[in-house]
Amino acid sequence: MVWKRKSLCALLLLSAATLFTGCASNQARLEKEEAYRKIGINAMESENYAAAIEAFTNALEQAGDVGANEVDICYYKAAAQFAAGSLTDAVETYETLLEYDKENSDAYFLRGCVYLNMKESDLAQEDFTKAVKHADNHEVYLAIYNSLSGVGYEAEGRKYLEQALEKKPGKKAKNYTVKGRIYFLEGNYSEAVENLATAVEKGDVEANLYLAQAYEAQGDSVNADACINAYIEVYPDSSVACNQLGCKALEAGEYETAIAHFEEGLALEEVTNEQELRSNLIAAYEYSGNFERAEEYIKEYIKDYPGDEAAVREYRFLTRNKNEEIQAE
């Protein structure tokens, strides 16, 4: 069975036809569905996207009804299709999700991102407009900006930032976080601090991370550290906490311990500060004298963050020293 546009409707009909098949068979299907889902996720982690797509398709074939789990599997399948370069198939999977829920902001946004990669900017922006219309918070504005600016549509992306600033945050803490982050992007650090501080007061703990950046931009390292500590107090096992522990070990000259903390942070399922962790890991390897590993990591780092000029200069330094050593031999 191919998971095409009418599959969710078909599954709904199927569920009505299988009401009398008994709890045992339903349980067996659920177990198979979850097993295939796990196989698909493992295949994605191994970058075996063809196997992942097949597994997610098999998982959906087990479904006797449509619920949150089936929707989640569709998202995974679309992501695997996108990663495999099967952009048309990914669009069809998102269309399936939208047939099931015509107000699914996430599906509109993600389909828009696929259209961007297909060079269909008009279709992408149509989807982004719908994503904004149905979103329950303002985070989608930042996501759209990042997607557009990432492929060269900076001016178009900034229009969404302007729209977000015009909207009233209301009672949602996340909306104040979005507003603060936009002001930070624009270099308006005082407004960034004001909005992010409000977000923290309203209960968005993650806003502490962005507030710390705004304080740092103002040269206020005391308040920046306080924000980081406030975040770590709530999330002691986070990538931010690992980074802080690594930095302390680095300052103490305990380089192997620092490396372990930075690598632990990068290995977590959710990494909120990847660039910082990777940069610090490179520094730790350099301080430890392992220049070969430092060069290996920094080579990959500047591919992902070409705008980090300090890292580019460091890479040149490492490779120049290496070449000088080879010539001396």
mmCIF file of C-alpha atoms in Angstrom:
data_model
loop_
_atom_site.group_PDB
_atom_site.id
_atom_site.type_symbol
_atom_site.label_atom_id
_atom_site.label_comp_id
_atom_site.label_asym_id
_atom_site.label_seq_id
_atom_site.Cartn_x
_atom_site.Cartn_y
_atom_site.Cartn_z
ATOM 1 C CA MET A 1 0.000 0.000 0.000
ATOM 2 C CA VAL A 2 1.370 3.425 -0.937
ATOM 3 C CA TRP A 3 0.823 6.264 1.537
ATOM 4 C CA LYS A 4 -0.735 8.792 -0.837
ATOM 5 C CA ARG A 5 -3.067 11.724 -0.533
ATOM 6 C CA LYS A 6 -6.244 9.826 0.382
ATOM 7 C CA SER A 7 -4.615 7.502 2.887
ATOM 8 C CA LEU A 8 -5.890 9.217 6.008
ATOM 9 C CA CYS A 9 -9.449 9.099 4.662
ATOM 10 C CA ALA A 10 -8.922 5.452 3.797
ATOM 11 C CA LEU A 11 -7.664 4.757 7.285
ATOM 12 C CA LEU A 12 -10.728 6.392 8.801
ATOM 13 C CA LEU A 13 -12.950 4.075 6.731
ATOM 14 C CA LEU A 14 -10.755 1.156 7.669
ATOM 15 C CA SER A 15 -11.130 1.937 11.357
ATOM 16 C CA ALA A 16 -14.934 1.747 11.043
ATOM 17 C CA ALA A 17 -14.635 -1.614 9.338
ATOM 18 C CA THR A 18 -12.426 -3.053 12.036
ATOM 19 C CA LEU A 19 -14.395 -2.093 15.130
ATOM 20 C CA PHE A 20 -15.344 -5.721 15.694
ATOM 21 C CA THR A 21 -11.969 -7.353 15.145
ATOM 22 C CA GLY A 22 -11.250 -7.423 18.864
ATOM 23 C CA CYS A 23 -8.831 -5.795 21.278
ATOM 24 C CA ALA A 24 -6.151 -8.425 20.721
ATOM 25 C CA SER A 25 -5.793 -7.668 16.997
ATOM 26 C CA ASN A 26 -5.863 -3.917 17.695
ATOM 27 C CA GLN A 27 -3.074 -4.341 20.224
ATOM 28 C CA ALA A 28 -1.042 -6.388 17.761
ATOM 29 C CA ARG A 29 -1.394 -3.663 15.128
ATOM 30 C CA LEU A 30 -0.343 -0.985 17.609
ATOM 31 C CA GLU A 31 2.733 -2.981 18.551
ATOM 32 C CA LYS A 32 3.665 -3.485 14.885
ATOM 33 C CA GLU A 33 3.071 0.178 14.155
ATOM 34 C CA GLU A 34 5.353 1.244 17.007
ATOM 35 C CA ALA A 35 7.992 -1.323 16.009
ATOM 36 C CA TYR A 36 8.076 -0.011 12.428
ATOM 37 C CA ARG A 37 8.167 3.561 13.754
ATOM 38 C CA LYS A 38 11.267 2.777 15.826
ATOM 39 C CA ILE A 39 12.905 1.055 12.868
ATOM 40 C CA GLY A 40 12.252 4.163 10.792
ATOM 41 C CA ILE A 41 13.702 6.505 13.397
ATOM 42 C CA ASN A 42 16.814 4.329 13.754
ATOM 43 C CA ALA A 43 17.215 4.274 9.971
ATOM 44 C CA MET A 44 16.964 8.071 9.861
ATOM 45 C CA GLU A 45 19.650 8.385 12.520
ATOM 46 C CA SER A 46 21.849 6.180 10.334
ATOM 47 C CA GLU A 47 20.969 8.366 7.323
ATOM 48 C CA ASN A 48 19.414 5.370 5.576
ATOM 49 C CA TYR A 49 16.447 7.361 4.346
ATOM 50 C CA ALA A 50 15.093 4.774 1.886
ATOM 51 C CA ALA A 51 14.801 2.251 4.714
ATOM 52 C CA ALA A 52 13.243 4.909 6.946
ATOM 53 C CA ILE A 53 10.573 5.759 4.358
ATOM 54 C CA GLU A 54 9.742 2.079 3.924
ATOM 55 C CA ALA A 55 9.484 1.562 7.682
ATOM 56 C CA PHE A 56 7.215 4.581 8.200
ATOM 57 C CA THR A 57 5.018 3.427 5.311
ATOM 58 C CA ASN A 58 4.752 -0.005 6.939
ATOM 59 C CA ALA A 59 3.922 1.634 10.261
ATOM 60 C CA LEU A 60 1.063 3.590 8.702
ATOM 61 C CA GLU A 61 -0.294 0.449 7.060
ATOM 62 C CA GLN A 62 -0.843 -1.001 10.539
ATOM 63 C CA ALA A 63 -3.025 1.899 11.659
ATOM 64 C CA GLY A 64 -6.642 1.044 12.434
ATOM 65 C CA ASP A 65 -7.474 4.650 13.223
ATOM 66 C CA VAL A 66 -5.938 8.086 12.824
ATOM 67 C CA GLY A 67 -4.576 9.857 15.856
ATOM 68 C CA ALA A 68 -1.580 11.712 17.188
ATOM 69 C CA ASN A 69 0.751 8.750 16.630
ATOM 70 C CA GLU A 70 -0.143 8.422 12.948
ATOM 71 C CA VAL A 71 0.266 12.153 12.420
ATOM 72 C CA ASP A 72 3.664 11.970 14.116
ATOM 73 C CA ILE A 73 4.716 9.135 11.795
ATOM 74 C CA CYS A 74 3.662 11.222 8.797
ATOM 75 C CA TYR A 75 5.939 14.026 9.974
ATOM 76 C CA TYR A 76 8.824 11.564 10.258
ATOM 77 C CA LYS A 77 8.082 10.148 6.825
ATOM 78 C CA ALA A 78 8.006 13.590 5.221
ATOM 79 C CA ALA A 79 11.302 14.464 6.908
ATOM 80 C CA ALA A 80 12.872 11.254 5.576
ATOM 81 C CA GLN A 81 11.557 11.974 2.086
ATOM 82 C CA PHE A 82 12.970 15.491 2.236
ATOM 83 C CA ALA A 83 16.358 14.218 3.425
ATOM 84 C CA ALA A 84 16.353 11.634 0.623
ATOM 85 C CA GLY A 85 15.743 14.379 -1.938
ATOM 86 C CA SER A 86 12.249 13.067 -2.732
ATOM 87 C CA LEU A 87 10.738 16.551 -2.507
ATOM 88 C CA THR A 88 7.554 15.824 -4.471
ATOM 89 C CA ASP A 89 6.823 12.861 -2.210
ATOM 90 C CA ALA A 90 7.418 15.024 0.867
ATOM 91 C CA VAL A 91 4.912 17.580 -0.476
ATOM 92 C CA GLU A 92 2.353 14.789 -0.942
ATOM 93 C CA THR A 93 2.847 13.608 2.642
ATOM 94 C CA TYR A 94 2.300 17.127 3.960
ATOM 95 C CA GLU A 95 -0.806 17.363 1.746
ATOM 96 C CA THR A 96 -2.050 14.222 3.470
ATOM 97 C CA LEU A 97 -1.604 15.882 6.841
ATOM 98 C CA LEU A 98 -3.437 18.976 5.612
ATOM 99 C CA GLU A 99 -6.347 16.912 4.310
ATOM 100 C CA TYR A 100 -6.652 15.518 7.821
ATOM 101 C CA ASP A 101 -6.335 18.963 9.456
ATOM 102 C CA LYS A 102 -6.717 22.009 7.205
ATOM 103 C CA GLU A 103 -5.530 24.328 10.014
ATOM 104 C CA ASN A 104 -2.227 22.559 10.664
ATOM 105 C CA SER A 105 0.225 25.472 10.871
ATOM 106 C CA ASP A 106 3.273 23.189 11.170
ATOM 107 C CA ALA A 107 2.380 21.260 8.016
ATOM 108 C CA TYR A 108 1.907 24.489 6.033
ATOM 109 C CA PHE A 109 5.255 25.794 7.268
ATOM 110 C CA LEU A 110 7.136 22.576 6.528
ATOM 111 C CA ARG A 111 5.569 22.198 3.089
ATOM 112 C CA GLY A 112 6.579 25.793 2.436
ATOM 113 C CA CYS A 113 10.171 24.896 3.303
ATOM 114 C CA VAL A 114 10.061 22.013 0.820
ATOM 115 C CA TYR A 115 8.710 24.368 -1.855
ATOM 116 C CA LEU A 116 11.612 26.727 -1.152
ATOM 117 C CA ASN A 117 14.021 23.896 -1.870
ATOM 118 C CA MET A 118 12.106 23.184 -5.078
ATOM 119 C CA LYS A 119 12.664 26.848 -6.104
ATOM 120 C CA GLU A 120 8.900 27.399 -5.875
ATOM 121 C CA SER A 121 9.097 30.589 -3.819
ATOM 122 C CA ASP A 122 5.539 31.729 -4.635
ATOM 123 C CA LEU A 123 4.058 28.443 -3.419
ATOM 124 C CA ALA A 124 6.317 28.598 -0.377
ATOM 125 C CA GLN A 125 5.105 32.039 0.610
ATOM 126 C CA GLU A 126 1.479 31.004 0.091
ATOM 127 C CA ASP A 127 2.075 28.230 2.617
ATOM 128 C CA PHE A 128 3.920 30.560 4.993
ATOM 129 C CA THR A 129 0.952 32.941 4.921
ATOM 130 C CA LYS A 130 -1.349 30.062 5.885
ATOM 131 C CA ALA A 131 1.088 28.906 8.559
ATOM 132 C CA VAL A 132 0.951 32.354 10.151
ATOM 133 C CA LYS A 133 -2.849 32.456 9.903
ATOM 134 C CA HIS A 134 -3.302 29.190 11.810
ATOM 135 C CA ALA A 135 -0.381 29.436 14.271
ATOM 136 C CA ASP A 136 -1.237 29.594 17.969
ATOM 137 C CA ASN A 137 1.868 31.658 18.824
ATOM 138 C CA HIS A 138 4.380 33.966 17.142
ATOM 139 C CA GLU A 139 7.317 31.535 16.886
ATOM 140 C CA VAL A 140 6.368 30.727 13.303
ATOM 141 C CA TYR A 141 7.444 34.243 12.228
ATOM 142 C CA LEU A 142 11.028 33.571 13.298
ATOM 143 C CA ALA A 143 10.995 30.119 11.718
ATOM 144 C CA ILE A 144 9.820 31.575 8.401
ATOM 145 C CA TYR A 145 12.438 34.323 8.552
ATOM 146 C CA ASN A 146 15.207 31.770 9.158
ATOM 147 C CA SER A 147 13.987 29.615 6.258
ATOM 148 C CA LEU A 148 13.742 32.499 3.805
ATOM 149 C CA SER A 149 16.985 34.225 4.787
ATOM 150 C CA GLY A 150 18.794 30.880 4.701
ATOM 151 C CA VAL A 151 18.179 30.581 0.958
ATOM 152 C CA GLY A 152 18.823 34.194 0.081
ATOM 153 C CA TYR A 153 15.392 35.774 0.568
ATOM 154 C CA GLU A 154 16.513 38.090 3.366
ATOM 155 C CA ALA A 155 14.194 40.981 2.431
ATOM 156 C CA GLU A 156 11.158 38.702 2.215
ATOM 157 C CA GLY A 157 12.080 37.140 5.546
ATOM 158 C CA ARG A 158 12.373 40.506 7.276
ATOM 159 C CA LYS A 159 8.777 41.311 6.329
ATOM 160 C CA TYR A 160 7.683 38.482 8.617
ATOM 161 C CA LEU A 161 9.793 39.895 11.449
ATOM 162 C CA GLU A 162 8.097 43.262 10.958
ATOM 163 C CA GLN A 163 4.692 41.583 11.096
ATOM 164 C CA ALA A 164 5.612 39.854 14.351
ATOM 165 C CA LEU A 165 6.700 43.137 15.966
ATOM 166 C CA GLU A 166 3.397 44.746 14.974
ATOM 167 C CA LYS A 167 1.394 42.034 16.742
ATOM 168 C CA LYS A 168 0.562 42.334 20.434
ATOM 169 C CA PRO A 169 2.203 39.528 22.462
ATOM 170 C CA GLY A 170 -0.922 39.001 24.562
ATOM 171 C CA LYS A 171 -0.537 36.762 27.594
ATOM 172 C CA LYS A 172 1.762 34.130 26.087
ATOM 173 C CA ALA A 173 5.324 34.189 27.390
ATOM 174 C CA LYS A 174 6.674 32.689 24.142
ATOM 175 C CA ASN A 175 5.384 35.671 22.177
ATOM 176 C CA TYR A 176 7.474 38.013 24.333
ATOM 177 C CA THR A 177 10.443 35.715 23.716
ATOM 178 C CA VAL A 178 9.924 35.976 19.954
ATOM 179 C CA LYS A 179 9.652 39.757 20.140
ATOM 180 C CA GLY A 180 12.836 39.958 22.219
ATOM 181 C CA ARG A 181 14.735 37.727 19.814
ATOM 182 C CA ILE A 182 13.672 39.861 16.853
ATOM 183 C CA TYR A 183 14.808 43.035 18.595
ATOM 184 C CA PHE A 184 18.113 41.278 19.309
ATOM 185 C CA LEU A 185 18.498 40.432 15.606
ATOM 186 C CA GLU A 186 17.924 44.103 14.816
ATOM 187 C CA GLY A 187 20.554 45.205 17.342
ATOM 188 C CA ASN A 188 17.990 46.874 19.617
ATOM 189 C CA TYR A 189 19.332 45.313 22.813
ATOM 190 C CA SER A 190 17.389 47.436 25.303
ATOM 191 C CA GLU A 191 14.041 46.381 23.772
ATOM 192 C CA ALA A 192 15.339 42.818 23.558
ATOM 193 C CA VAL A 193 16.148 42.805 27.281
ATOM 194 C CA GLU A 194 12.772 44.309 28.186
ATOM 195 C CA ASN A 195 10.749 41.747 26.234
ATOM 196 C CA LEU A 196 12.878 38.745 27.173
ATOM 197 C CA ALA A 197 12.780 39.702 30.856
ATOM 198 C CA THR A 198 8.985 39.804 30.585
ATOM 199 C CA ALA A 199 9.025 36.362 28.964
ATOM 200 C CA VAL A 200 11.062 35.009 31.887
ATOM 201 C CA GLU A 201 8.680 36.599 34.391
ATOM 202 C CA LYS A 202 5.769 34.955 32.595
ATOM 203 C CA GLY A 203 7.409 31.539 32.905
ATOM 204 C CA ASP A 204 9.439 30.899 29.751
ATOM 205 C CA VAL A 205 12.620 29.467 31.240
ATOM 206 C CA GLU A 206 14.272 29.106 27.819
ATOM 207 C CA ALA A 207 14.038 32.885 27.373
ATOM 208 C CA ASN A 208 16.888 33.103 29.903
ATOM 209 C CA LEU A 209 19.272 31.901 27.184
ATOM 210 C CA TYR A 210 18.332 34.705 24.801
ATOM 211 C CA LEU A 211 18.235 37.226 27.642
ATOM 212 C CA ALA A 212 21.801 36.222 28.530
ATOM 213 C CA GLN A 213 22.851 36.979 24.948
ATOM 214 C CA ALA A 214 21.178 40.395 25.094
ATOM 215 C CA TYR A 215 22.902 41.214 28.384
ATOM 216 C CA GLU A 216 26.246 40.106 26.925
ATOM 217 C CA ALA A 217 25.660 42.403 23.947
ATOM 218 C CA GLN A 218 25.217 45.251 26.446
ATOM 219 C CA GLY A 219 28.426 44.260 28.238
ATOM 220 C CA ASP A 220 26.525 43.063 31.325
ATOM 221 C CA SER A 221 28.212 39.726 32.048
ATOM 222 C CA VAL A 222 26.898 39.594 35.636
ATOM 223 C CA ASN A 223 23.248 39.493 34.585
ATOM 224 C CA ALA A 224 24.128 37.230 31.644
ATOM 225 C CA ASP A 225 25.649 34.656 34.016
ATOM 226 C CA ALA A 226 22.625 34.947 36.307
ATOM 227 C CA CYS A 227 20.328 34.095 33.390
ATOM 228 C CA ILE A 228 22.400 31.060 32.430
ATOM 229 C CA ASN A 229 22.398 29.849 36.032
ATOM 230 C CA ALA A 230 18.624 30.333 36.254
ATOM 231 C CA TYR A 231 18.209 28.127 33.179
ATOM 232 C CA ILE A 232 20.574 25.457 34.515
ATOM 233 C CA GLU A 233 18.734 25.401 37.834
ATOM 234 C CA VAL A 234 15.616 24.200 36.005
ATOM 235 C CA TYR A 235 17.457 22.060 33.413
ATOM 236 C CA PRO A 236 20.566 20.690 35.181
ATOM 237 C CA ASP A 237 21.073 17.949 32.570
ATOM 238 C CA SER A 238 20.766 20.221 29.541
ATOM 239 C CA SER A 239 23.336 20.982 26.857
ATOM 240 C CA VAL A 240 23.677 24.445 28.433
ATOM 241 C CA ALA A 241 24.621 22.864 31.752
ATOM 242 C CA CYS A 242 27.169 20.628 30.005
ATOM 243 C CA ASN A 243 28.681 23.676 28.350
ATOM 244 C CA GLN A 244 28.979 25.523 31.659
ATOM 245 C CA LEU A 245 30.648 22.541 33.326
ATOM 246 C CA GLY A 246 32.992 22.223 30.365
ATOM 247 C CA CYS A 247 33.935 25.908 30.520
ATOM 248 C CA LYS A 248 34.695 25.652 34.237
ATOM 249 C CA ALA A 249 36.905 22.611 33.626
ATOM 250 C CA LEU A 250 38.618 24.458 30.777
ATOM 251 C CA GLU A 251 39.375 27.431 33.026
ATOM 252 C CA ALA A 252 40.777 25.045 35.652
ATOM 253 C CA GLY A 253 43.100 23.416 33.103
ATOM 254 C CA GLU A 254 41.224 20.093 33.266
ATOM 255 C CA TYR A 255 41.109 19.669 29.520
ATOM 256 C CA GLU A 256 40.046 16.041 29.274
ATOM 257 C CA THR A 257 37.172 16.709 31.668
ATOM 258 C CA ALA A 258 36.165 19.735 29.602
ATOM 259 C CA ILE A 259 36.196 17.645 26.430
ATOM 260 C CA ALA A 260 33.989 15.034 28.096
ATOM 261 C CA HIS A 261 31.427 17.669 29.150
ATOM 262 C CA PHE A 262 31.300 19.326 25.723
ATOM 263 C CA GLU A 263 30.918 15.966 23.966
ATOM 264 C CA GLU A 264 28.227 14.932 26.438
ATOM 265 C CA GLY A 265 26.287 18.092 25.616
ATOM 266 C CA LEU A 266 26.564 17.503 21.879
ATOM 267 C CA ALA A 267 25.368 13.909 22.275
ATOM 268 C CA LEU A 268 22.110 14.914 23.968
ATOM 269 C CA GLU A 269 18.857 14.499 22.058
ATOM 270 C CA GLU A 270 18.086 18.220 22.404
ATOM 271 C CA VAL A 271 21.004 20.614 21.899
ATOM 272 C CA THR A 272 20.122 24.299 22.221
ATOM 273 C CA ASN A 273 23.679 25.668 21.945
ATOM 274 C CA GLU A 274 25.408 23.471 19.369
ATOM 275 C CA GLN A 275 27.636 26.159 17.879
ATOM 276 C CA GLU A 276 28.950 27.217 21.284
ATOM 277 C CA LEU A 277 29.589 23.617 22.353
ATOM 278 C CA ARG A 278 31.440 22.801 19.135
ATOM 279 C CA SER A 279 33.548 25.948 19.359
ATOM 280 C CA ASN A 280 34.481 25.206 22.966
ATOM 281 C CA LEU A 281 35.242 21.570 22.138
ATOM 282 C CA ILE A 282 37.731 22.699 19.498
ATOM 283 C CA ALA A 283 39.385 25.009 22.039
ATOM 284 C CA ALA A 284 39.582 22.190 24.585
ATOM 285 C CA TYR A 285 41.317 19.904 22.092
ATOM 286 C CA GLU A 286 43.779 22.669 21.258
ATOM 287 C CA TYR A 287 44.584 23.335 24.913
ATOM 288 C CA SER A 288 45.034 19.604 25.486
ATOM 289 C CA GLY A 289 47.627 19.520 22.699
ATOM 290 C CA ASN A 290 45.518 17.324 20.434
ATOM 291 C CA PHE A 291 45.868 19.581 17.397
ATOM 292 C CA GLU A 292 44.976 16.819 14.959
ATOM 293 C CA ARG A 293 41.541 16.350 16.527
ATOM 294 C CA ALA A 294 41.096 20.136 16.820
ATOM 295 C CA GLU A 295 41.803 20.526 13.107
ATOM 296 C CA GLU A 296 39.371 17.713 12.273
ATOM 297 C CA TYR A 297 36.567 19.359 14.247
ATOM 298 C CA ILE A 298 37.237 22.911 13.108
ATOM 299 C CA LYS A 299 37.209 21.832 9.468
ATOM 300 C CA GLU A 300 33.637 20.598 9.897
ATOM 301 C CA TYR A 301 32.734 23.581 12.075
ATOM 302 C CA ILE A 302 33.561 26.228 9.468
ATOM 303 C CA LYS A 303 31.532 24.325 6.877
ATOM 304 C CA ASP A 304 28.482 24.761 9.091
ATOM 305 C CA TYR A 305 29.349 28.240 10.387
ATOM 306 C CA PRO A 306 31.278 29.986 7.594
ATOM 307 C CA GLY A 307 30.454 33.363 9.088
ATOM 308 C CA ASP A 308 32.621 32.712 12.162
ATOM 309 C CA GLU A 309 35.724 34.582 10.998
ATOM 310 C CA ALA A 310 37.667 33.794 14.180
ATOM 311 C CA ALA A 311 37.221 30.079 13.520
ATOM 312 C CA VAL A 312 38.346 30.490 9.898
ATOM 313 C CA ARG A 313 41.505 32.268 11.088
ATOM 314 C CA GLU A 314 42.104 29.527 13.672
ATOM 315 C CA TYR A 315 41.764 26.855 11.001
ATOM 316 C CA ARG A 316 44.361 28.616 8.876
ATOM 317 C CA PHE A 317 46.641 28.809 11.911
ATOM 318 C CA LEU A 318 46.302 25.098 12.630
ATOM 319 C CA THR A 319 46.872 24.020 9.037
ATOM 320 C CA ARG A 320 49.838 26.397 8.628
ATOM 321 C CA ASN A 321 51.505 25.025 11.738
ATOM 322 C CA LYS A 322 50.895 21.493 10.538
ATOM 323 C CA ASN A 323 52.476 22.238 7.156
ATOM 324 C CA GLU A 324 55.493 23.865 8.848
ATOM 325 C CA GLU A 325 55.981 20.759 11.008
ATOM 326 C CA ILE A 326 55.863 18.529 7.949
ATOM 327 C CA GLN A 327 58.433 20.669 6.121
ATOM 328 C CA ALA A 328 60.711 20.675 9.202
ATOM 329 C CA GLU A 329 60.736 16.869 9.156
#
